PDB file of C-alpha atoms and ligand atoms in Angstrom:
ATOM      1  CA  MET Y   1     -28.842 -15.315  11.384  1.00 63.00           C
ATOM      2  CA  SER Y   2     -25.069 -15.459  11.607  1.00 81.00           C
ATOM      3  CA  GLY Y   3     -23.139 -12.395  10.494  1.00 94.00           C
ATOM      4  CA  HIS Y   4     -20.113 -12.261   8.278  1.00 97.00           C
ATOM      5  CA  LEU Y   5     -17.277  -9.798   7.687  1.00 98.00           C
ATOM      6  CA  SER Y   6     -15.136  -9.599   4.521  1.00 98.00           C
ATOM      7  CA  VAL Y   7     -12.108  -7.339   4.324  1.00 98.00           C
ATOM      8  CA  ILE Y   8     -11.571  -6.604   0.652  1.00 98.00           C
ATOM      9  CA  GLY Y   9      -8.692  -5.167  -1.391  1.00 97.00           C
ATOM     10  CA  LEU Y  10      -9.765  -3.214  -4.484  1.00 97.00           C
ATOM     11  CA  GLY Y  11      -6.283  -3.139  -6.067  1.00 97.00           C
ATOM     12  CA  PRO Y  12      -4.504   0.029  -7.185  1.00 97.00           C
ATOM     13  CA  GLY Y  13      -7.356   1.527  -9.211  1.00 94.00           C
ATOM     14  CA  ALA Y  14      -8.115  -0.275 -12.477  1.00 94.00           C
ATOM     15  CA  PRO Y  15     -11.383  -2.275 -12.380  1.00 93.00           C
ATOM     16  CA  GLU Y  16      -9.688  -5.217 -14.122  1.00 95.00           C
ATOM     17  CA  GLN Y  17      -7.216  -5.396 -11.236  1.00 96.00           C
ATOM     18  CA  ILE Y  18     -10.005  -6.218  -8.770  1.00 96.00           C
ATOM     19  CA  PRO Y  19      -9.760  -9.988  -8.201  1.00 95.00           C
ATOM     20  CA  PRO Y  20     -12.896 -12.018  -9.014  1.00 96.00           C
ATOM     21  CA  GLN Y  21     -12.960 -13.216  -5.386  1.00 97.00           C
ATOM     22  CA  ALA Y  22     -13.238  -9.582  -4.245  1.00 97.00           C
ATOM     23  CA  SER Y  23     -16.072  -8.878  -6.714  1.00 96.00           C
ATOM     24  CA  VAL Y  24     -18.015 -11.886  -5.393  1.00 96.00           C
ATOM     25  CA  ALA Y  25     -17.504 -10.788  -1.779  1.00 97.00           C
ATOM     26  CA  LEU Y  26     -18.642  -7.238  -2.648  1.00 96.00           C
ATOM     27  CA  ALA Y  27     -21.778  -8.527  -4.375  1.00 95.00           C
ATOM     28  CA  GLU Y  28     -22.639 -10.722  -1.369  1.00 95.00           C
ATOM     29  CA  ALA Y  29     -22.378  -7.881   1.162  1.00 97.00           C
ATOM     30  CA  ASP Y  30     -25.455  -6.016   2.421  1.00 97.00           C
ATOM     31  CA  ALA Y  31     -23.377  -3.201   3.962  1.00 98.00           C
ATOM     32  CA  LEU Y  32     -20.108  -1.649   2.793  1.00 97.00           C
ATOM     33  CA  TYR Y  33     -17.738   0.244   5.068  1.00 97.00           C
ATOM     34  CA  GLY Y  34     -14.674   2.208   3.945  1.00 96.00           C
ATOM     35  CA  TYR Y  35     -12.945   5.438   3.113  1.00 94.00           C
ATOM     36  CA  GLY Y  36     -15.260   7.403   0.761  1.00 92.00           C
ATOM     37  CA  PRO Y  37     -13.066   7.410  -2.389  1.00 92.00           C
ATOM     38  CA  TYR Y  38     -12.628   3.627  -2.139  1.00 93.00           C
ATOM     39  CA  LEU Y  39     -16.378   3.062  -1.718  1.00 94.00           C
ATOM     40  CA  ASN Y  40     -16.922   5.175  -4.841  1.00 93.00           C
ATOM     41  CA  ARG Y  41     -14.929   2.612  -6.836  1.00 92.00           C
ATOM     42  CA  VAL Y  42     -17.463  -0.130  -6.019  1.00 93.00           C
ATOM     43  CA  PRO Y  43     -20.398  -0.475  -8.464  1.00 89.00           C
ATOM     44  CA  ALA Y  44     -23.694   0.402  -6.754  1.00 88.00           C
ATOM     45  CA  ARG Y  45     -26.090  -2.423  -5.914  1.00 90.00           C
ATOM     46  CA  PRO Y  46     -29.701  -1.724  -4.870  1.00 92.00           C
ATOM     47  CA  GLY Y  47     -30.348  -2.572  -1.236  1.00 93.00           C
ATOM     48  CA  GLN Y  48     -26.691  -2.392  -0.241  1.00 96.00           C
ATOM     49  CA  THR Y  49     -25.964   0.324   2.350  1.00 96.00           C
ATOM     50  CA  ARG Y  50     -22.734   2.367   2.351  1.00 96.00           C
ATOM     51  CA  HIS Y  51     -20.986   3.730   5.417  1.00 96.00           C
ATOM     52  CA  ALA Y  52     -18.214   6.129   4.373  1.00 94.00           C
ATOM     53  CA  SER Y  53     -15.701   7.359   6.922  1.00 88.00           C
ATOM     54  CA  ASP Y  54     -12.588   9.474   7.063  1.00 81.00           C
ATOM     55  CA  ASN Y  55      -9.287   7.869   6.087  1.00 75.00           C
ATOM     56  CA  ARG Y  56      -7.779   8.200   9.558  1.00 75.00           C
ATOM     57  CA  GLU Y  57     -10.617   6.529  11.420  1.00 84.00           C
ATOM     58  CA  GLU Y  58      -9.529   2.951  10.786  1.00 90.00           C
ATOM     59  CA  GLY Y  59     -10.155   1.582  14.294  1.00 94.00           C
ATOM     60  CA  VAL Y  60     -13.543   3.284  14.579  1.00 94.00           C
ATOM     61  CA  ARG Y  61     -14.544   1.987  11.130  1.00 95.00           C
ATOM     62  CA  ALA Y  62     -13.407  -1.567  11.926  1.00 97.00           C
ATOM     63  CA  ALA Y  63     -15.354  -1.543  15.220  1.00 97.00           C
ATOM     64  CA  ALA Y  64     -18.508  -0.238  13.499  1.00 96.00           C
ATOM     65  CA  ALA Y  65     -18.290  -2.989  10.863  1.00 97.00           C
ATOM     66  CA  LEU Y  66     -17.708  -5.655  13.538  1.00 98.00           C
ATOM     67  CA  ARG Y  67     -20.734  -4.436  15.532  1.00 97.00           C
ATOM     68  CA  HIS Y  68     -22.839  -4.617  12.390  1.00 97.00           C
ATOM     69  CA  ALA Y  69     -21.665  -8.171  11.606  1.00 98.00           C
ATOM     70  CA  ALA Y  70     -22.241  -9.216  15.242  1.00 97.00           C
ATOM     71  CA  GLN Y  71     -25.896  -8.174  14.784  1.00 96.00           C
ATOM     72  CA  GLY Y  72     -26.168 -10.615  11.843  1.00 97.00           C
ATOM     73  CA  GLY Y  73     -25.199  -8.324   8.949  1.00 97.00           C
ATOM     74  CA  ARG Y  74     -23.265  -9.450   5.877  1.00 98.00           C
ATOM     75  CA  VAL Y  75     -20.661  -6.719   5.975  1.00 98.00           C
ATOM     76  CA  ALA Y  76     -17.638  -5.829   3.817  1.00 98.00           C
ATOM     77  CA  ILE Y  77     -14.873  -3.336   4.534  1.00 98.00           C
ATOM     78  CA  VAL Y  78     -12.978  -2.078   1.493  1.00 97.00           C
ATOM     79  CA  SER Y  79      -9.325  -1.021   1.242  1.00 96.00           C
ATOM     80  CA  GLY Y  80      -7.257   0.106  -1.718  1.00 96.00           C
ATOM     81  CA  GLY Y  81      -4.571  -2.297  -2.927  1.00 98.00           C
ATOM     82  CA  ASP Y  82      -4.317  -5.273  -0.583  1.00 98.00           C
ATOM     83  CA  PRO Y  83      -6.267  -5.030   2.685  1.00 98.00           C
ATOM     84  CA  GLY Y  84      -3.376  -6.528   4.648  1.00 98.00           C
ATOM     85  CA  VAL Y  85      -0.732  -4.003   3.505  1.00 98.00           C
ATOM     86  CA  PHE Y  86      -0.854  -0.833   5.636  1.00 97.00           C
ATOM     87  CA  ALA Y  87      -4.646  -1.146   5.610  1.00 96.00           C
ATOM     88  CA  MET Y  88      -7.860  -2.375   7.228  1.00 96.00           C
ATOM     89  CA  ALA Y  89      -7.196  -6.085   7.816  1.00 98.00           C
ATOM     90  CA  ALA Y  90      -4.788  -5.424  10.699  1.00 98.00           C
ATOM     91  CA  SER Y  91      -7.201  -2.838  12.183  1.00 97.00           C
ATOM     92  CA  VAL Y  92      -9.969  -5.436  12.120  1.00 98.00           C
ATOM     93  CA  CYS Y  93      -7.700  -7.987  13.873  1.00 98.00           C
ATOM     94  CA  GLU Y  94      -6.744  -5.399  16.521  1.00 98.00           C
ATOM     95  CA  GLU Y  95     -10.399  -4.644  17.243  1.00 98.00           C
ATOM     96  CA  ILE Y  96     -11.297  -8.360  17.418  1.00 98.00           C
ATOM     97  CA  GLU Y  97      -8.469  -8.983  19.879  1.00 98.00           C
ATOM     98  CA  ALA Y  98      -9.494  -6.077  22.119  1.00 98.00           C
ATOM     99  CA  GLY Y  99     -13.252  -6.382  21.613  1.00 97.00           C
ATOM    100  CA  PRO Y 100     -16.093  -8.410  23.137  1.00 97.00           C
ATOM    101  CA  ASP Y 101     -16.269 -12.221  22.806  1.00 97.00           C
ATOM    102  CA  GLU Y 102     -19.147 -12.013  20.324  1.00 96.00           C
ATOM    103  CA  TRP Y 103     -16.750 -10.464  17.776  1.00 97.00           C
ATOM    104  CA  ARG Y 104     -14.899 -13.809  17.685  1.00 97.00           C
ATOM    105  CA  ARG Y 105     -18.020 -15.817  16.833  1.00 95.00           C
ATOM    106  CA  PHE Y 106     -18.624 -15.080  13.135  1.00 96.00           C
ATOM    107  CA  ASP Y 107     -16.702 -15.622   9.878  1.00 97.00           C
ATOM    108  CA  VAL Y 108     -14.044 -13.096   8.967  1.00 98.00           C
ATOM    109  CA  LYS Y 109     -12.646 -13.415   5.446  1.00 98.00           C
ATOM    110  CA  ILE Y 110      -9.661 -11.377   4.241  1.00 98.00           C
ATOM    111  CA  VAL Y 111      -9.739 -11.150   0.426  1.00 98.00           C
ATOM    112  CA  PRO Y 112      -6.319 -10.275  -1.028  1.00 98.00           C
ATOM    113  CA  GLY Y 113      -5.780  -7.586  -3.630  1.00 98.00           C
ATOM    114  CA  ILE Y 114      -2.922  -6.272  -5.772  1.00 98.00           C
ATOM    115  CA  THR Y 115      -0.863  -3.990  -3.566  1.00 98.00           C
ATOM    116  CA  ALA Y 116       0.555  -0.729  -4.988  1.00 98.00           C
ATOM    117  CA  MET Y 117       4.126  -2.025  -4.798  1.00 98.00           C
ATOM    118  CA  LEU Y 118       3.339  -4.892  -7.173  1.00 98.00           C
ATOM    119  CA  ALA Y 119       1.369  -2.700  -9.585  1.00 98.00           C
ATOM    120  CA  VAL Y 120       4.158  -0.097  -9.785  1.00 98.00           C
ATOM    121  CA  ALA Y 121       6.838  -2.787 -10.113  1.00 98.00           C
ATOM    122  CA  ALA Y 122       4.982  -4.446 -12.979  1.00 98.00           C
ATOM    123  CA  ARG Y 123       4.692  -1.144 -14.845  1.00 97.00           C
ATOM    124  CA  ALA Y 124       8.443  -0.516 -14.553  1.00 98.00           C
ATOM    125  CA  GLY Y 125       9.817  -3.997 -15.257  1.00 98.00           C
ATOM    126  CA  ALA Y 126      10.890  -6.340 -12.470  1.00 98.00           C
ATOM    127  CA  PRO Y 127      12.542  -4.274  -9.734  1.00 98.00           C
ATOM    128  CA  LEU Y 128      11.362  -6.729  -7.061  1.00 98.00           C
ATOM    129  CA  GLY Y 129      13.051  -9.690  -8.785  1.00 98.00           C
ATOM    130  CA  HIS Y 130      15.274 -10.335  -5.770  1.00 97.00           C
ATOM    131  CA  ASP Y 131      14.921  -9.641  -2.009  1.00 97.00           C
ATOM    132  CA  PHE Y 132      12.831  -6.589  -1.128  1.00 98.00           C
ATOM    133  CA  CYS Y 133      10.944  -4.913   1.690  1.00 98.00           C
ATOM    134  CA  ALA Y 134       8.188  -2.328   2.172  1.00 98.00           C
ATOM    135  CA  ILE Y 135       8.343   0.618   4.570  1.00 98.00           C
ATOM    136  CA  SER Y 136       5.620   3.174   5.226  1.00 98.00           C
ATOM    137  CA  LEU Y 137       7.042   6.665   5.666  1.00 97.00           C
ATOM    138  CA  SER Y 138       3.987   7.773   7.629  1.00 94.00           C
ATOM    139  CA  ASP Y 139       4.877   8.562  11.209  1.00 90.00           C
ATOM    140  CA  ASN Y 140       1.263   8.628  12.392  1.00 89.00           C
ATOM    141  CA  LEU Y 141       1.628   5.167  13.885  1.00 91.00           C
ATOM    142  CA  LYS Y 142       5.370   4.954  14.629  1.00 94.00           C
ATOM    143  CA  PRO Y 143       8.181   7.355  15.520  1.00 96.00           C
ATOM    144  CA  TRP Y 144      10.235   8.927  12.717  1.00 95.00           C
ATOM    145  CA  GLU Y 145      13.412   7.611  14.401  1.00 97.00           C
ATOM    146  CA  LEU Y 146      12.181   4.053  13.855  1.00 98.00           C
ATOM    147  CA  ILE Y 147      11.565   4.792  10.173  1.00 97.00           C
ATOM    148  CA  LEU Y 148      15.156   6.032   9.790  1.00 97.00           C
ATOM    149  CA  LYS Y 149      16.473   2.929  11.545  1.00 98.00           C
ATOM    150  CA  ARG Y 150      14.556   0.663   9.157  1.00 98.00           C
ATOM    151  CA  LEU Y 151      15.681   2.642   6.084  1.00 98.00           C
ATOM    152  CA  ASP Y 152      19.311   2.238   7.188  1.00 98.00           C
ATOM    153  CA  ALA Y 153      18.881  -1.470   7.827  1.00 98.00           C
ATOM    154  CA  ALA Y 154      17.156  -2.065   4.474  1.00 98.00           C
ATOM    155  CA  ALA Y 155      19.808  -0.172   2.501  1.00 97.00           C
ATOM    156  CA  GLU Y 156      22.636  -1.912   4.356  1.00 96.00           C
ATOM    157  CA  ALA Y 157      21.108  -5.356   3.869  1.00 96.00           C
ATOM    158  CA  GLY Y 158      20.773  -4.839   0.106  1.00 96.00           C
ATOM    159  CA  PHE Y 159      16.968  -4.907  -0.071  1.00 98.00           C
ATOM    160  CA  VAL Y 160      15.078  -3.115  -2.820  1.00 98.00           C
ATOM    161  CA  THR Y 161      12.711  -0.917  -0.793  1.00 98.00           C
ATOM    162  CA  ALA Y 162       9.150   0.137  -1.603  1.00 98.00           C
ATOM    163  CA  LEU Y 163       8.205   3.358   0.179  1.00 98.00           C
ATOM    164  CA  TYR Y 164       4.472   3.646   0.918  1.00 98.00           C
ATOM    165  CA  ASN Y 165       2.901   6.911   2.157  1.00 96.00           C
ATOM    166  CA  PRO Y 166       5.931   8.927   0.968  1.00 96.00           C
ATOM    167  CA  VAL Y 167       4.506  12.337   1.808  1.00 93.00           C
ATOM    168  CA  SER Y 168       1.965  13.440   4.358  1.00 82.00           C
ATOM    169  CA  GLN Y 169       0.259  16.809   4.383  1.00 82.00           C
ATOM    170  CA  ALA Y 170       1.647  17.549   7.818  1.00 85.00           C
ATOM    171  CA  ARG Y 171       5.181  16.437   6.881  1.00 83.00           C
ATOM    172  CA  PRO Y 172       6.090  17.229   3.275  1.00 89.00           C
ATOM    173  CA  TRP Y 173       9.802  16.742   4.038  1.00 91.00           C
ATOM    174  CA  GLN Y 174       9.632  13.034   4.820  1.00 94.00           C
ATOM    175  CA  LEU Y 175      10.402  11.576   1.396  1.00 96.00           C
ATOM    176  CA  VAL Y 176      13.335  13.898   0.689  1.00 96.00           C
ATOM    177  CA  THR Y 177      14.817  13.196   4.118  1.00 96.00           C
ATOM    178  CA  ALA Y 178      14.389   9.455   3.598  1.00 97.00           C
ATOM    179  CA  LEU Y 179      16.020   9.516   0.146  1.00 97.00           C
ATOM    180  CA  MET Y 180      18.966  11.535   1.466  1.00 96.00           C
ATOM    181  CA  ARG Y 181      19.386   9.026   4.257  1.00 97.00           C
ATOM    182  CA  ILE Y 182      19.363   6.097   1.790  1.00 97.00           C
ATOM    183  CA  ALA Y 183      21.860   7.982  -0.429  1.00 97.00           C
ATOM    184  CA  GLU Y 184      24.392   7.814   2.412  1.00 97.00           C
ATOM    185  CA  ARG Y 185      24.475   4.049   1.914  1.00 97.00           C
ATOM    186  CA  LEU Y 186      23.761   3.413  -1.780  1.00 97.00           C
ATOM    187  CA  PRO Y 187      25.398   4.634  -5.021  1.00 97.00           C
ATOM    188  CA  ALA Y 188      24.043   7.897  -6.504  1.00 97.00           C
ATOM    189  CA  THR Y 189      23.220   5.937  -9.687  1.00 97.00           C
ATOM    190  CA  THR Y 190      20.837   3.542  -7.901  1.00 98.00           C
ATOM    191  CA  PRO Y 191      17.568   3.391  -9.919  1.00 98.00           C
ATOM    192  CA  VAL Y 192      14.490   4.915  -8.281  1.00 98.00           C
ATOM    193  CA  ILE Y 193      10.935   4.517  -9.599  1.00 98.00           C
ATOM    194  CA  TYR Y 194       8.106   6.957  -8.898  1.00 98.00           C
ATOM    195  CA  GLY Y 195       4.712   5.401  -9.621  1.00 98.00           C
ATOM    196  CA  ARG Y 196       1.739   7.726  -9.250  1.00 98.00           C
ATOM    197  CA  ALA Y 197      -1.955   6.732  -9.341  1.00 97.00           C
ATOM    198  CA  VAL Y 198      -1.064   3.482 -11.084  1.00 97.00           C
ATOM    199  CA  GLY Y 199      -4.072   1.809 -12.685  1.00 95.00           C
ATOM    200  CA  ARG Y 200      -6.031   5.083 -12.814  1.00 95.00           C
ATOM    201  CA  SER Y 201      -6.476   7.523 -15.725  1.00 95.00           C
ATOM    202  CA  GLU Y 202      -3.890   9.960 -14.313  1.00 96.00           C
ATOM    203  CA  GLU Y 203      -1.233   7.247 -13.925  1.00 97.00           C
ATOM    204  CA  SER Y 204       2.436   8.192 -14.310  1.00 97.00           C
ATOM    205  CA  ILE Y 205       5.665   6.214 -13.992  1.00 97.00           C
ATOM    206  CA  ARG Y 206       9.023   7.905 -13.787  1.00 97.00           C
ATOM    207  CA  VAL Y 207      12.422   6.250 -13.596  1.00 97.00           C
ATOM    208  CA  THR Y 208      15.292   8.262 -12.168  1.00 97.00           C
ATOM    209  CA  THR Y 209      18.392   7.871  -9.996  1.00 98.00           C
ATOM    210  CA  LEU Y 210      18.927   8.332  -6.284  1.00 97.00           C
ATOM    211  CA  ALA Y 211      20.933  11.515  -6.996  1.00 96.00           C
ATOM    212  CA  GLU Y 212      18.054  13.047  -8.982  1.00 96.00           C
ATOM    213  CA  ALA Y 213      15.161  11.631  -6.980  1.00 95.00           C
ATOM    214  CA  THR Y 214      14.961  14.309  -4.301  1.00 88.00           C
ATOM    215  CA  SER Y 215      13.925  16.930  -6.856  1.00 87.00           C
ATOM    216  CA  ILE Y 216      10.860  14.954  -8.014  1.00 90.00           C
ATOM    217  CA  GLU Y 217       7.446  15.771  -6.580  1.00 89.00           C
ATOM    218  CA  ALA Y 218       5.447  13.062  -4.861  1.00 94.00           C
ATOM    219  CA  ASP Y 219       2.065  12.988  -3.146  1.00 94.00           C
ATOM    220  CA  MET Y 220      -0.108  10.537  -1.227  1.00 93.00           C
ATOM    221  CA  ALA Y 221      -0.976   8.686  -4.467  1.00 96.00           C
ATOM    222  CA  THR Y 222       2.708   7.982  -5.176  1.00 97.00           C
ATOM    223  CA  LEU Y 223       4.705   4.867  -4.373  1.00 98.00           C
ATOM    224  CA  VAL Y 224       8.495   5.060  -4.607  1.00 98.00           C
ATOM    225  CA  ILE Y 225      10.678   2.008  -5.218  1.00 98.00           C
ATOM    226  CA  VAL Y 226      14.370   2.473  -4.431  1.00 98.00           C
ATOM    227  CA  GLY Y 227      16.578  -0.150  -6.086  1.00 98.00           C
ATOM    228  CA  SER Y 228      19.509  -1.984  -4.538  1.00 97.00           C
ATOM    229  CA  ALA Y 229      23.115  -1.908  -5.764  1.00 95.00           C
ATOM    230  CA  GLU Y 230      22.094  -4.779  -8.093  1.00 96.00           C
ATOM    231  CA  THR Y 231      19.125  -3.047  -9.761  1.00 98.00           C
ATOM    232  CA  ARG Y 232      19.627  -2.246 -13.461  1.00 97.00           C
ATOM    233  CA  VAL Y 233      17.942  -0.138 -16.148  1.00 98.00           C
ATOM    234  CA  ILE Y 234      17.632  -1.329 -19.758  1.00 98.00           C
ATOM    235  CA  ALA Y 235      17.223   1.495 -22.289  1.00 96.00           C
ATOM    236  CA  ARG Y 236      15.076   0.583 -25.330  1.00 97.00           C
ATOM    237  CA  GLU Y 237      14.698   2.705 -28.413  1.00 96.00           C
ATOM    238  CA  GLY Y 238      11.193   4.135 -28.699  1.00 96.00           C
ATOM    239  CA  ARG Y 239      10.038   2.113 -25.695  1.00 96.00           C
ATOM    240  CA  GLU Y 240       9.906   2.635 -21.968  1.00 94.00           C
ATOM    241  CA  THR Y 241      12.976   1.586 -20.014  1.00 97.00           C
ATOM    242  CA  LEU Y 242      12.879  -1.706 -18.115  1.00 98.00           C
ATOM    243  CA  VAL Y 243      14.059  -1.594 -14.519  1.00 98.00           C
ATOM    244  CA  TYR Y 244      14.934  -4.950 -12.997  1.00 98.00           C
ATOM    245  CA  THR Y 245      16.808  -6.636 -10.195  1.00 98.00           C
ATOM    246  CA  PRO Y 246      18.508  -9.840 -11.352  1.00 97.00           C
ATOM    247  CA  ARG Y 247      17.481 -13.131  -9.735  1.00 96.00           C
ATOM    248  CA  ALA Y 248      20.998 -13.779  -8.386  1.00 92.00           C
ATOM    249  CA  ALA Y 249      22.765 -11.424  -5.936  1.00 88.00           C
ATOM    250  CA  LYS Y 250      26.433 -10.850  -6.729  1.00 81.00           C
ATOM    251  CA  VAL Y 251      27.258  -7.756  -4.680  1.00 67.00           C
ATOM    252  CA  MET Y 252      27.852  -8.308  -0.970  1.00 67.00           C
ATOM    253  CA  ALA Y 253      25.763  -5.529   0.599  1.00 60.00           C
TER     254      ALA Y 253
HETATM  255  N1  SAH U   1      -3.420  -1.070   1.083  1.00 88.69           N
HETATM  256  C1  SAH U   1      -2.759  -0.259   0.096  1.00 88.69           C
HETATM  257  C2  SAH U   1      -1.740   0.697   0.695  1.00 88.69           C
HETATM  258  C3  SAH U   1      -2.317   1.729   1.636  1.00 88.69           C
HETATM  259  S1  SAH U   1      -1.122   2.918   2.111  1.00 88.69           S
HETATM  260  C4  SAH U   1      -2.067  -1.179  -0.932  1.00 88.69           C
HETATM  261  O1  SAH U   1      -1.940  -2.374  -0.682  1.00 88.69           O
HETATM  262  O2  SAH U   1      -1.656  -0.662  -1.988  1.00 88.69           O
HETATM  263  C5  SAH U   1      -1.398   4.175   0.879  1.00 88.69           C
HETATM  264  C6  SAH U   1      -0.191   4.317  -0.015  1.00 88.69           C
HETATM  265  O3  SAH U   1      -0.185   3.287  -0.994  1.00 88.69           O
HETATM  266  C7  SAH U   1      -0.124   5.604  -0.811  1.00 88.69           C
HETATM  267  O4  SAH U   1       0.393   6.705  -0.077  1.00 88.69           O
HETATM  268  C8  SAH U   1       0.818   5.210  -1.937  1.00 88.69           C
HETATM  269  O5  SAH U   1       2.157   5.186  -1.471  1.00 88.69           O
HETATM  270  C9  SAH U   1       0.398   3.764  -2.190  1.00 88.69           C
HETATM  271  N2  SAH U   1      -0.601   3.632  -3.277  1.00 88.69           N
HETATM  272  C10 SAH U   1      -1.878   3.228  -3.154  1.00 88.69           C
HETATM  273  N3  SAH U   1      -2.483   3.179  -4.375  1.00 88.69           N
HETATM  274  C11 SAH U   1      -1.537   3.561  -5.282  1.00 88.69           C
HETATM  275  C12 SAH U   1      -1.539   3.697  -6.715  1.00 88.69           C
HETATM  276  N4  SAH U   1      -2.628   3.422  -7.446  1.00 88.69           N
HETATM  277  N5  SAH U   1      -0.393   4.107  -7.311  1.00 88.69           N
HETATM  278  C13 SAH U   1       0.724   4.368  -6.584  1.00 88.69           C
HETATM  279  N6  SAH U   1       0.774   4.239  -5.235  1.00 88.69           N
HETATM  280  C14 SAH U   1      -0.336   3.858  -4.591  1.00 88.69           C
END
């Protein structure tokens, strides 16, 4: 029997934000691999085995799933959000490239999901309405100097920037340092959005400015979107503000 590997994005947290294609792929799998809290979001199915692992063990988890599929298993690996955004799909590709030939001989399907950046943006308005980029502030897999270089380049080029992994337990200062760096290049009034646990019961969205942003707490469940010089906030009586970036760029960054 030929094996199969699906790499599935579960979206930001709400069950209705799991794409139907992902639900079908989950139902078809005989074995699920993933970080424990993500596996817990998948409805149980009798006969389906679960292989939970620690969040940091992405390469080990991908290799275990590939070995299982190479033995003929119908295997799925789950990620939060989209599996291709700072998540398992790239780990799986790395392991296939470095691994034995038999890991290239079965179907691998990457099933897209709603990434945190899109879920937070939708809750706040349309901050990603013009050019944007995404930067992970985690320096587990790249040097901090490179992160600073990319923050500078993004702010100078006029991109709206989504900051993934804003705070790590080992480095609680990363987000504040990053925001201060961006503030050297953008106006203090630039809108900043903090989206925490979007799509889950404890969800919160907060809109602030670059000058105020450094005093706001963030954790690993937070995504921060820093606007560009074009990004605007519409106040509405009795309603949440709408943050948006107009479709046309007028300011020369
Ligand atoms: N593959 C995931 C991202 C993994 S990196 C995706 O596409 O969304 C993990 C980071 O994503 C977190 O530190 C946080 O910055 C962000 N994130 C994930 N889920 C989130 C949610 N529900 N609300 C806000 N941010 C979230």
